[in-house]
């Protein structure tokens, strides 16, 4: 997944670098490059976001889905000259392999193309603005200013959870329906042509609903619940904690969990695990920022 250190200096200063002063999460994005004269048309028939109208100036979100509409990868897409770059948090090999299965009679090449870093703050950073909930001024780049501090895995994970940025294989899986992520408004074009998994996405959007959704949790006391803790409401198991960290902004432990939709936001729930338990407030994402 990553070779980042858990911390480079101390967690507090690294966290504040991302939230206040400027910092770098080095090599956080896997990059998949799609090139060739058919690259745009090829991707437009596969991923959920419209590629043909993708601006040069910024990245946008997208999903890669399997034909039945379940999740393969969470993506950001951006232009690099005539090529399209697909960025993921740790799923580059899987994305390249999935796309390559559809390279039939098209002039397109799919290849893993190294890493990009996430930079927040700093002057004149050469890169592409990238949307991350609750984290203003984020840029994806190959190069970053040496004067900006490196941010380790602990601080980045805290900001990621506060922002409600799910990880494939941890917070979302191949069983996840796009609408469960809360990212559909930013990641799906409902006006483009057909793409893999479109039928399920469109059907839920027009006539249906999902039974669960990704939510944030703010723990009531200074207890760090373990990943896998059950989310319980009115005596019923309604979800499972998938990510957890300490939030300096909220001065409390925070987490992500996929929770049944009948449990409203701003509801107090129980978190239970073998040998322990605590209370937490269920909240919409992001937990910090907008």
PDB file of C-alpha atoms in Angstrom:
ATOM      1  CA  UNK A   1       0.000   0.000   0.000  1.00  0.00           C
ATOM      2  CA  UNK A   2       2.595   2.568   1.025  1.00  0.00           C
ATOM      3  CA  UNK A   3       6.141   3.001   2.246  1.00  0.00           C
ATOM      4  CA  UNK A   4       5.317   6.091   4.293  1.00  0.00           C
ATOM      5  CA  UNK A   5       6.588   6.199   7.837  1.00  0.00           C
ATOM      6  CA  UNK A   6       4.082   6.227  10.665  1.00  0.00           C
ATOM      7  CA  UNK A   7       5.418   9.688  11.498  1.00  0.00           C
ATOM      8  CA  UNK A   8       8.314  11.890  10.391  1.00  0.00           C
ATOM      9  CA  UNK A   9       8.492  14.375  13.282  1.00  0.00           C
ATOM     10  CA  UNK A  10       5.463  14.222  15.564  1.00  0.00           C
ATOM     11  CA  UNK A  11       1.823  13.504  14.877  1.00  0.00           C
ATOM     12  CA  UNK A  12       0.514  16.851  16.132  1.00  0.00           C
ATOM     13  CA  UNK A  13       2.722  18.994  13.903  1.00  0.00           C
ATOM     14  CA  UNK A  14       2.080  16.765  10.897  1.00  0.00           C
ATOM     15  CA  UNK A  15      -1.666  16.895  11.454  1.00  0.00           C
ATOM     16  CA  UNK A  16      -1.571  20.680  11.752  1.00  0.00           C
ATOM     17  CA  UNK A  17       0.516  20.847   8.586  1.00  0.00           C
ATOM     18  CA  UNK A  18      -2.352  19.316   6.613  1.00  0.00           C
ATOM     19  CA  UNK A  19      -5.060  21.243   8.420  1.00  0.00           C
ATOM     20  CA  UNK A  20      -3.374  24.640   8.814  1.00  0.00           C
ATOM     21  CA  UNK A  21       0.099  25.296   7.491  1.00  0.00           C
ATOM     22  CA  UNK A  22       0.772  23.048   4.498  1.00  0.00           C
ATOM     23  CA  UNK A  23       2.141  19.533   4.209  1.00  0.00           C
ATOM     24  CA  UNK A  24       2.845  16.604   1.904  1.00  0.00           C
ATOM     25  CA  UNK A  25       1.465  13.065   1.988  1.00  0.00           C
ATOM     26  CA  UNK A  26       4.134  11.551  -0.232  1.00  0.00           C
ATOM     27  CA  UNK A  27       3.248   8.904  -2.837  1.00  0.00           C
ATOM     28  CA  UNK A  28      -0.266   8.445  -1.475  1.00  0.00           C
ATOM     29  CA  UNK A  29      -1.876   7.995  -4.903  1.00  0.00           C
ATOM     30  CA  UNK A  30      -1.323   5.049  -7.208  1.00  0.00           C
ATOM     31  CA  UNK A  31      -1.417   6.263 -10.817  1.00  0.00           C
ATOM     32  CA  UNK A  32      -2.782   4.374 -13.820  1.00  0.00           C
ATOM     33  CA  UNK A  33      -2.188   5.962 -17.228  1.00  0.00           C
ATOM     34  CA  UNK A  34      -4.525   5.365 -20.161  1.00  0.00           C
ATOM     35  CA  UNK A  35      -3.077   6.491 -23.489  1.00  0.00           C
ATOM     36  CA  UNK A  36      -3.803   6.072 -27.183  1.00  0.00           C
ATOM     37  CA  UNK A  37      -6.191   7.616 -29.699  1.00  0.00           C
ATOM     38  CA  UNK A  38      -9.175   5.763 -28.182  1.00  0.00           C
ATOM     39  CA  UNK A  39      -8.289   6.454 -24.540  1.00  0.00           C
ATOM     40  CA  UNK A  40     -11.140   8.896 -23.878  1.00  0.00           C
ATOM     41  CA  UNK A  41     -13.826   6.846 -25.646  1.00  0.00           C
ATOM     42  CA  UNK A  42     -12.542   3.666 -24.005  1.00  0.00           C
ATOM     43  CA  UNK A  43     -12.806   5.112 -20.495  1.00  0.00           C
ATOM     44  CA  UNK A  44     -16.124   6.831 -21.194  1.00  0.00           C
ATOM     45  CA  UNK A  45     -17.607   3.404 -21.809  1.00  0.00           C
ATOM     46  CA  UNK A  46     -16.269   1.992 -18.550  1.00  0.00           C
ATOM     47  CA  UNK A  47     -16.063   4.497 -15.674  1.00  0.00           C
ATOM     48  CA  UNK A  48     -18.941   6.452 -14.134  1.00  0.00           C
ATOM     49  CA  UNK A  49     -17.740  10.002 -14.751  1.00  0.00           C
ATOM     50  CA  UNK A  50     -17.757  11.736 -18.134  1.00  0.00           C
ATOM     51  CA  UNK A  51     -14.223  11.776 -19.521  1.00  0.00           C
ATOM     52  CA  UNK A  52     -14.763  13.633 -22.809  1.00  0.00           C
ATOM     53  CA  UNK A  53     -15.611  16.879 -21.006  1.00  0.00           C
ATOM     54  CA  UNK A  54     -12.983  16.496 -18.283  1.00  0.00           C
ATOM     55  CA  UNK A  55     -11.257  19.876 -17.836  1.00  0.00           C
ATOM     56  CA  UNK A  56      -7.496  20.221 -17.947  1.00  0.00           C
ATOM     57  CA  UNK A  57      -7.431  22.376 -14.837  1.00  0.00           C
ATOM     58  CA  UNK A  58      -8.662  19.973 -12.148  1.00  0.00           C
ATOM     59  CA  UNK A  59      -9.299  16.365 -11.200  1.00  0.00           C
ATOM     60  CA  UNK A  60     -12.733  14.901 -10.582  1.00  0.00           C
ATOM     61  CA  UNK A  61     -14.058  11.805  -8.862  1.00  0.00           C
ATOM     62  CA  UNK A  62     -15.261   8.638 -10.541  1.00  0.00           C
ATOM     63  CA  UNK A  63     -16.077   5.002  -9.819  1.00  0.00           C
ATOM     64  CA  UNK A  64     -14.865   1.881 -11.549  1.00  0.00           C
ATOM     65  CA  UNK A  65     -17.662  -0.658 -11.200  1.00  0.00           C
ATOM     66  CA  UNK A  66     -18.182  -4.259 -12.162  1.00  0.00           C
ATOM     67  CA  UNK A  67     -21.005  -4.939 -14.647  1.00  0.00           C
ATOM     68  CA  UNK A  68     -23.578  -5.573 -11.897  1.00  0.00           C
ATOM     69  CA  UNK A  69     -22.825  -2.190 -10.349  1.00  0.00           C
ATOM     70  CA  UNK A  70     -20.719  -3.150  -7.332  1.00  0.00           C
ATOM     71  CA  UNK A  71     -17.518  -1.268  -6.556  1.00  0.00           C
ATOM     72  CA  UNK A  72     -14.129  -2.110  -8.049  1.00  0.00           C
ATOM     73  CA  UNK A  73     -12.282   1.118  -7.208  1.00  0.00           C
ATOM     74  CA  UNK A  74     -12.679   4.702  -6.062  1.00  0.00           C
ATOM     75  CA  UNK A  75     -10.979   7.017  -8.552  1.00  0.00           C
ATOM     76  CA  UNK A  76      -9.938  10.531  -9.290  1.00  0.00           C
ATOM     77  CA  UNK A  77      -9.410  11.245 -12.988  1.00  0.00           C
ATOM     78  CA  UNK A  78      -7.350  13.989 -14.599  1.00  0.00           C
ATOM     79  CA  UNK A  79      -5.871  14.913 -17.954  1.00  0.00           C
ATOM     80  CA  UNK A  80      -2.174  14.730 -18.744  1.00  0.00           C
ATOM     81  CA  UNK A  81      -1.872  16.008 -22.294  1.00  0.00           C
ATOM     82  CA  UNK A  82      -3.723  13.517 -24.485  1.00  0.00           C
ATOM     83  CA  UNK A  83      -3.599  10.858 -21.764  1.00  0.00           C
ATOM     84  CA  UNK A  84      -5.948  10.259 -18.851  1.00  0.00           C
ATOM     85  CA  UNK A  85      -4.576   9.526 -15.387  1.00  0.00           C
ATOM     86  CA  UNK A  86      -6.580   7.534 -12.865  1.00  0.00           C
ATOM     87  CA  UNK A  87      -5.574   8.053  -9.238  1.00  0.00           C
ATOM     88  CA  UNK A  88      -6.472   5.692  -6.407  1.00  0.00           C
ATOM     89  CA  UNK A  89      -5.572   5.221  -2.764  1.00  0.00           C
ATOM     90  CA  UNK A  90      -3.707   1.944  -3.062  1.00  0.00           C
ATOM     91  CA  UNK A  91      -5.627   0.167  -5.846  1.00  0.00           C
ATOM     92  CA  UNK A  92      -3.469   0.871  -8.884  1.00  0.00           C
ATOM     93  CA  UNK A  93      -2.654  -2.706  -9.829  1.00  0.00           C
ATOM     94  CA  UNK A  94      -6.276  -3.767  -9.437  1.00  0.00           C
ATOM     95  CA  UNK A  95      -7.523  -0.866 -11.572  1.00  0.00           C
ATOM     96  CA  UNK A  96      -5.018  -1.562 -14.345  1.00  0.00           C
ATOM     97  CA  UNK A  97      -5.909  -5.250 -14.374  1.00  0.00           C
ATOM     98  CA  UNK A  98      -9.658  -4.555 -14.430  1.00  0.00           C
ATOM     99  CA  UNK A  99      -9.390  -2.060 -17.293  1.00  0.00           C
ATOM    100  CA  UNK A 100      -7.073  -4.269 -19.310  1.00  0.00           C
ATOM    101  CA  UNK A 101      -9.760  -6.943 -19.561  1.00  0.00           C
ATOM    102  CA  UNK A 102     -11.751  -4.598 -21.817  1.00  0.00           C
ATOM    103  CA  UNK A 103      -8.921  -3.685 -24.212  1.00  0.00           C
ATOM    104  CA  UNK A 104     -10.509  -5.323 -27.240  1.00  0.00           C
ATOM    105  CA  UNK A 105     -10.078  -3.721 -30.682  1.00  0.00           C
ATOM    106  CA  UNK A 106      -9.283  -0.288 -29.257  1.00  0.00           C
ATOM    107  CA  UNK A 107      -6.218   1.923 -29.585  1.00  0.00           C
ATOM    108  CA  UNK A 108      -5.629   2.306 -25.863  1.00  0.00           C
ATOM    109  CA  UNK A 109      -2.846   1.306 -23.507  1.00  0.00           C
ATOM    110  CA  UNK A 110      -3.348   0.852 -19.762  1.00  0.00           C
ATOM    111  CA  UNK A 111      -0.286   0.936 -17.516  1.00  0.00           C
ATOM    112  CA  UNK A 112       0.558   1.519 -13.877  1.00  0.00           C
ATOM    113  CA  UNK A 113       2.509   4.776 -13.841  1.00  0.00           C
ATOM    114  CA  UNK A 114       4.101   5.200 -10.440  1.00  0.00           C
ATOM    115  CA  UNK A 115       2.847   7.463  -7.679  1.00  0.00           C
ATOM    116  CA  UNK A 116       1.641  10.986  -7.032  1.00  0.00           C
ATOM    117  CA  UNK A 117       1.675  12.923  -3.786  1.00  0.00           C
ATOM    118  CA  UNK A 118      -0.991  14.946  -2.013  1.00  0.00           C
ATOM    119  CA  UNK A 119       0.017  18.512  -1.194  1.00  0.00           C
ATOM    120  CA  UNK A 120      -2.010  20.942   0.889  1.00  0.00           C
ATOM    121  CA  UNK A 121      -0.769  24.521   1.157  1.00  0.00           C
ATOM    122  CA  UNK A 122       2.469  25.947  -0.139  1.00  0.00           C
ATOM    123  CA  UNK A 123       2.975  28.559  -2.826  1.00  0.00           C
ATOM    124  CA  UNK A 124       2.956  27.804  -6.549  1.00  0.00           C
ATOM    125  CA  UNK A 125       2.758  24.024  -6.210  1.00  0.00           C
ATOM    126  CA  UNK A 126       2.834  22.500  -9.696  1.00  0.00           C
ATOM    127  CA  UNK A 127      -0.006  20.022  -9.769  1.00  0.00           C
ATOM    128  CA  UNK A 128      -3.716  19.439 -10.292  1.00  0.00           C
ATOM    129  CA  UNK A 129      -6.373  20.464  -7.753  1.00  0.00           C
ATOM    130  CA  UNK A 130      -8.080  17.342  -6.448  1.00  0.00           C
ATOM    131  CA  UNK A 131     -11.387  17.182  -4.547  1.00  0.00           C
ATOM    132  CA  UNK A 132     -11.192  15.659  -1.081  1.00  0.00           C
ATOM    133  CA  UNK A 133     -14.078  16.327   1.277  1.00  0.00           C
ATOM    134  CA  UNK A 134     -13.185  18.564   4.167  1.00  0.00           C
ATOM    135  CA  UNK A 135      -9.679  19.310   2.866  1.00  0.00           C
ATOM    136  CA  UNK A 136      -9.447  22.591   0.979  1.00  0.00           C
ATOM    137  CA  UNK A 137      -6.605  23.374  -1.394  1.00  0.00           C
ATOM    138  CA  UNK A 138      -5.526  19.775  -2.041  1.00  0.00           C
ATOM    139  CA  UNK A 139      -3.271  19.215  -5.062  1.00  0.00           C
ATOM    140  CA  UNK A 140      -2.049  15.995  -6.685  1.00  0.00           C
ATOM    141  CA  UNK A 141       1.504  16.293  -7.965  1.00  0.00           C
ATOM    142  CA  UNK A 142       4.626  14.367  -8.928  1.00  0.00           C
ATOM    143  CA  UNK A 143       6.870  17.005  -7.332  1.00  0.00           C
ATOM    144  CA  UNK A 144       6.443  18.898  -4.115  1.00  0.00           C
ATOM    145  CA  UNK A 145       8.314  21.747  -2.416  1.00  0.00           C
ATOM    146  CA  UNK A 146      11.127  20.593  -0.152  1.00  0.00           C
ATOM    147  CA  UNK A 147      10.178  23.203   2.424  1.00  0.00           C
ATOM    148  CA  UNK A 148       6.809  21.580   3.142  1.00  0.00           C
ATOM    149  CA  UNK A 149       6.876  18.961   5.908  1.00  0.00           C
ATOM    150  CA  UNK A 150       6.189  15.313   5.179  1.00  0.00           C
ATOM    151  CA  UNK A 151       3.078  13.873   6.817  1.00  0.00           C
ATOM    152  CA  UNK A 152       3.201  10.312   8.111  1.00  0.00           C
ATOM    153  CA  UNK A 153       0.570   7.613   8.080  1.00  0.00           C
ATOM    154  CA  UNK A 154      -0.888   8.355  11.532  1.00  0.00           C
ATOM    155  CA  UNK A 155      -1.669  12.025  10.838  1.00  0.00           C
ATOM    156  CA  UNK A 156      -2.861  11.326   7.292  1.00  0.00           C
ATOM    157  CA  UNK A 157      -5.182   8.597   8.536  1.00  0.00           C
ATOM    158  CA  UNK A 158      -6.727  11.009  11.043  1.00  0.00           C
ATOM    159  CA  UNK A 159      -7.380  13.610   8.341  1.00  0.00           C
ATOM    160  CA  UNK A 160      -8.650  10.941   5.943  1.00  0.00           C
ATOM    161  CA  UNK A 161     -11.206   9.726   8.487  1.00  0.00           C
ATOM    162  CA  UNK A 162     -12.296  13.261   9.416  1.00  0.00           C
ATOM    163  CA  UNK A 163     -12.796  13.937   5.705  1.00  0.00           C
ATOM    164  CA  UNK A 164     -14.784  10.758   5.175  1.00  0.00           C
ATOM    165  CA  UNK A 165     -12.387   9.461   2.538  1.00  0.00           C
ATOM    166  CA  UNK A 166     -12.936   5.686   2.376  1.00  0.00           C
ATOM    167  CA  UNK A 167     -10.258   3.139   1.574  1.00  0.00           C
ATOM    168  CA  UNK A 168     -11.034   0.276  -0.779  1.00  0.00           C
ATOM    169  CA  UNK A 169     -10.823  -3.041   1.032  1.00  0.00           C
ATOM    170  CA  UNK A 170     -11.208  -1.354   4.424  1.00  0.00           C
ATOM    171  CA  UNK A 171     -14.158   1.052   4.511  1.00  0.00           C
ATOM    172  CA  UNK A 172     -15.688  -0.116   1.235  1.00  0.00           C
ATOM    173  CA  UNK A 173     -15.406  -3.456  -0.557  1.00  0.00           C
ATOM    174  CA  UNK A 174     -16.342  -5.222  -3.767  1.00  0.00           C
ATOM    175  CA  UNK A 175     -19.818  -5.670  -2.228  1.00  0.00           C
ATOM    176  CA  UNK A 176     -20.343  -1.908  -1.852  1.00  0.00           C
ATOM    177  CA  UNK A 177     -22.987  -0.126  -3.944  1.00  0.00           C
ATOM    178  CA  UNK A 178     -21.872   3.367  -5.089  1.00  0.00           C
ATOM    179  CA  UNK A 179     -24.710   5.171  -3.296  1.00  0.00           C
ATOM    180  CA  UNK A 180     -23.513   3.732   0.014  1.00  0.00           C
ATOM    181  CA  UNK A 181     -20.316   5.808  -0.212  1.00  0.00           C
ATOM    182  CA  UNK A 182     -21.991   9.224  -0.291  1.00  0.00           C
ATOM    183  CA  UNK A 183     -19.797  10.155  -3.268  1.00  0.00           C
ATOM    184  CA  UNK A 184     -22.271   9.672  -6.126  1.00  0.00           C
ATOM    185  CA  UNK A 185     -23.039  13.397  -6.670  1.00  0.00           C
ATOM    186  CA  UNK A 186     -19.358  14.030  -7.381  1.00  0.00           C
ATOM    187  CA  UNK A 187     -18.400  10.736  -9.022  1.00  0.00           C
ATOM    188  CA  UNK A 188     -21.253   9.932 -11.421  1.00  0.00           C
ATOM    189  CA  UNK A 189     -22.486  11.600 -14.594  1.00  0.00           C
ATOM    190  CA  UNK A 190     -26.183  10.910 -15.151  1.00  0.00           C
ATOM    191  CA  UNK A 191     -26.094  12.511 -18.622  1.00  0.00           C
ATOM    192  CA  UNK A 192     -23.289  10.540 -20.297  1.00  0.00           C
ATOM    193  CA  UNK A 193     -23.670   7.348 -22.284  1.00  0.00           C
ATOM    194  CA  UNK A 194     -23.510   3.802 -20.995  1.00  0.00           C
ATOM    195  CA  UNK A 195     -20.763   2.574 -18.665  1.00  0.00           C
ATOM    196  CA  UNK A 196     -20.120  -0.529 -16.610  1.00  0.00           C
ATOM    197  CA  UNK A 197     -22.606  -0.854 -13.753  1.00  0.00           C
ATOM    198  CA  UNK A 198     -24.791   2.022 -14.937  1.00  0.00           C
ATOM    199  CA  UNK A 199     -28.079   0.145 -14.645  1.00  0.00           C
ATOM    200  CA  UNK A 200     -27.862  -0.357 -10.878  1.00  0.00           C
ATOM    201  CA  UNK A 201     -26.651   3.195 -10.218  1.00  0.00           C
ATOM    202  CA  UNK A 202     -29.435   4.727 -12.313  1.00  0.00           C
ATOM    203  CA  UNK A 203     -32.128   2.460 -10.873  1.00  0.00           C
ATOM    204  CA  UNK A 204     -31.244   3.340  -7.288  1.00  0.00           C
ATOM    205  CA  UNK A 205     -31.062   7.033  -8.165  1.00  0.00           C
ATOM    206  CA  UNK A 206     -34.513   7.126  -9.743  1.00  0.00           C
ATOM    207  CA  UNK A 207     -36.562   4.494  -7.946  1.00  0.00           C
ATOM    208  CA  UNK A 208     -34.726   2.963  -5.063  1.00  0.00           C
ATOM    209  CA  UNK A 209     -32.613   3.440  -1.987  1.00  0.00           C
ATOM    210  CA  UNK A 210     -29.729   1.724  -0.245  1.00  0.00           C
ATOM    211  CA  UNK A 211     -29.984  -0.013   3.107  1.00  0.00           C
ATOM    212  CA  UNK A 212     -26.701   1.291   4.515  1.00  0.00           C
ATOM    213  CA  UNK A 213     -24.324   4.213   4.097  1.00  0.00           C
ATOM    214  CA  UNK A 214     -20.859   5.343   5.110  1.00  0.00           C
ATOM    215  CA  UNK A 215     -21.030   7.529   8.225  1.00  0.00           C
ATOM    216  CA  UNK A 216     -18.714   9.204  10.691  1.00  0.00           C
ATOM    217  CA  UNK A 217     -18.527   8.528  14.421  1.00  0.00           C
ATOM    218  CA  UNK A 218     -17.315  10.858  17.161  1.00  0.00           C
ATOM    219  CA  UNK A 219     -16.558   8.899  20.329  1.00  0.00           C
ATOM    220  CA  UNK A 220     -17.886  10.295  23.612  1.00  0.00           C
ATOM    221  CA  UNK A 221     -14.847   9.553  25.758  1.00  0.00           C
ATOM    222  CA  UNK A 222     -11.105   9.213  25.320  1.00  0.00           C
ATOM    223  CA  UNK A 223     -11.283   5.559  24.308  1.00  0.00           C
ATOM    224  CA  UNK A 224      -9.982   4.340  20.952  1.00  0.00           C
ATOM    225  CA  UNK A 225     -12.347   1.551  19.873  1.00  0.00           C
ATOM    226  CA  UNK A 226     -10.859  -1.282  17.830  1.00  0.00           C
ATOM    227  CA  UNK A 227     -11.610  -1.684  14.145  1.00  0.00           C
ATOM    228  CA  UNK A 228     -14.369  -4.266  13.918  1.00  0.00           C
ATOM    229  CA  UNK A 229     -16.313  -2.907  16.888  1.00  0.00           C
ATOM    230  CA  UNK A 230     -20.062  -3.284  16.435  1.00  0.00           C
ATOM    231  CA  UNK A 231     -22.273  -0.223  16.030  1.00  0.00           C
ATOM    232  CA  UNK A 232     -25.426  -0.821  18.076  1.00  0.00           C
ATOM    233  CA  UNK A 233     -28.625   1.255  18.132  1.00  0.00           C
ATOM    234  CA  UNK A 234     -31.654   0.396  20.277  1.00  0.00           C
ATOM    235  CA  UNK A 235     -30.116  -2.982  21.014  1.00  0.00           C
ATOM    236  CA  UNK A 236     -29.659  -3.912  17.335  1.00  0.00           C
ATOM    237  CA  UNK A 237     -26.405  -4.338  15.412  1.00  0.00           C
ATOM    238  CA  UNK A 238     -26.544  -1.669  12.696  1.00  0.00           C
ATOM    239  CA  UNK A 239     -22.950  -1.424  11.480  1.00  0.00           C
ATOM    240  CA  UNK A 240     -19.256  -2.130  11.964  1.00  0.00           C
ATOM    241  CA  UNK A 241     -16.392   0.271  12.669  1.00  0.00           C
ATOM    242  CA  UNK A 242     -13.922   0.123   9.756  1.00  0.00           C
ATOM    243  CA  UNK A 243     -11.420   2.932  10.468  1.00  0.00           C
ATOM    244  CA  UNK A 244     -10.506   4.775  13.657  1.00  0.00           C
ATOM    245  CA  UNK A 245      -8.094   7.502  14.751  1.00  0.00           C
ATOM    246  CA  UNK A 246      -7.666  10.470  17.084  1.00  0.00           C
ATOM    247  CA  UNK A 247      -9.015  13.808  15.826  1.00  0.00           C
ATOM    248  CA  UNK A 248      -7.103  16.830  17.069  1.00  0.00           C
ATOM    249  CA  UNK A 249      -9.698  19.113  15.507  1.00  0.00           C
ATOM    250  CA  UNK A 250     -12.580  17.520  17.420  1.00  0.00           C
ATOM    251  CA  UNK A 251     -10.479  16.512  20.444  1.00  0.00           C
ATOM    252  CA  UNK A 252     -11.960  13.019  20.353  1.00  0.00           C
ATOM    253  CA  UNK A 253     -11.489   9.625  18.745  1.00  0.00           C
ATOM    254  CA  UNK A 254     -13.283   9.409  15.395  1.00  0.00           C
ATOM    255  CA  UNK A 255     -14.140   6.605  13.026  1.00  0.00           C
ATOM    256  CA  UNK A 256     -15.848   5.496   9.852  1.00  0.00           C
ATOM    257  CA  UNK A 257     -18.563   2.862   9.722  1.00  0.00           C
ATOM    258  CA  UNK A 258     -21.103   1.613   7.220  1.00  0.00           C
ATOM    259  CA  UNK A 259     -24.390   1.926   9.104  1.00  0.00           C
ATOM    260  CA  UNK A 260     -27.962   1.014   8.260  1.00  0.00           C
ATOM    261  CA  UNK A 261     -29.836   3.987   6.815  1.00  0.00           C
ATOM    262  CA  UNK A 262     -32.725   3.794   9.281  1.00  0.00           C
ATOM    263  CA  UNK A 263     -30.358   5.149  11.939  1.00  0.00           C
ATOM    264  CA  UNK A 264     -30.450   8.928  11.567  1.00  0.00           C
ATOM    265  CA  UNK A 265     -27.433  11.167  11.775  1.00  0.00           C
ATOM    266  CA  UNK A 266     -26.845  12.888  15.123  1.00  0.00           C
ATOM    267  CA  UNK A 267     -27.978   9.684  16.856  1.00  0.00           C
ATOM    268  CA  UNK A 268     -26.092   8.398  19.888  1.00  0.00           C
ATOM    269  CA  UNK A 269     -25.048   4.777  19.341  1.00  0.00           C
ATOM    270  CA  UNK A 270     -23.129   2.162  21.273  1.00  0.00           C
ATOM    271  CA  UNK A 271     -19.792   0.772  20.119  1.00  0.00           C
ATOM    272  CA  UNK A 272     -19.168  -2.688  21.546  1.00  0.00           C
ATOM    273  CA  UNK A 273     -16.294  -5.151  21.323  1.00  0.00           C
ATOM    274  CA  UNK A 274     -14.956  -8.070  23.308  1.00  0.00           C
ATOM    275  CA  UNK A 275     -14.123  -6.710  26.736  1.00  0.00           C
ATOM    276  CA  UNK A 276     -15.246  -3.151  26.159  1.00  0.00           C
ATOM    277  CA  UNK A 277     -17.664  -0.584  24.874  1.00  0.00           C
ATOM    278  CA  UNK A 278     -18.367   3.127  24.628  1.00  0.00           C
ATOM    279  CA  UNK A 279     -20.839   5.626  23.213  1.00  0.00           C
ATOM    280  CA  UNK A 280     -20.462   7.654  20.025  1.00  0.00           C
ATOM    281  CA  UNK A 281     -22.345  10.251  18.000  1.00  0.00           C
ATOM    282  CA  UNK A 282     -23.246   9.195  14.463  1.00  0.00           C
ATOM    283  CA  UNK A 283     -22.624  12.025  11.998  1.00  0.00           C
ATOM    284  CA  UNK A 284     -22.736  12.798   8.302  1.00  0.00           C
ATOM    285  CA  UNK A 285     -19.425  13.198   6.498  1.00  0.00           C
ATOM    286  CA  UNK A 286     -17.136  15.034   6.472  1.00  0.00           C
ATOM    287  CA  UNK A 287     -16.620  15.345  10.208  1.00  0.00           C
ATOM    288  CA  UNK A 288     -14.329  18.355   9.698  1.00  0.00           C
ATOM    289  CA  UNK A 289     -14.689  20.959   6.961  1.00  0.00           C
ATOM    290  CA  UNK A 290     -17.202  20.925   4.118  1.00  0.00           C
TER     291      UNK A 290
END
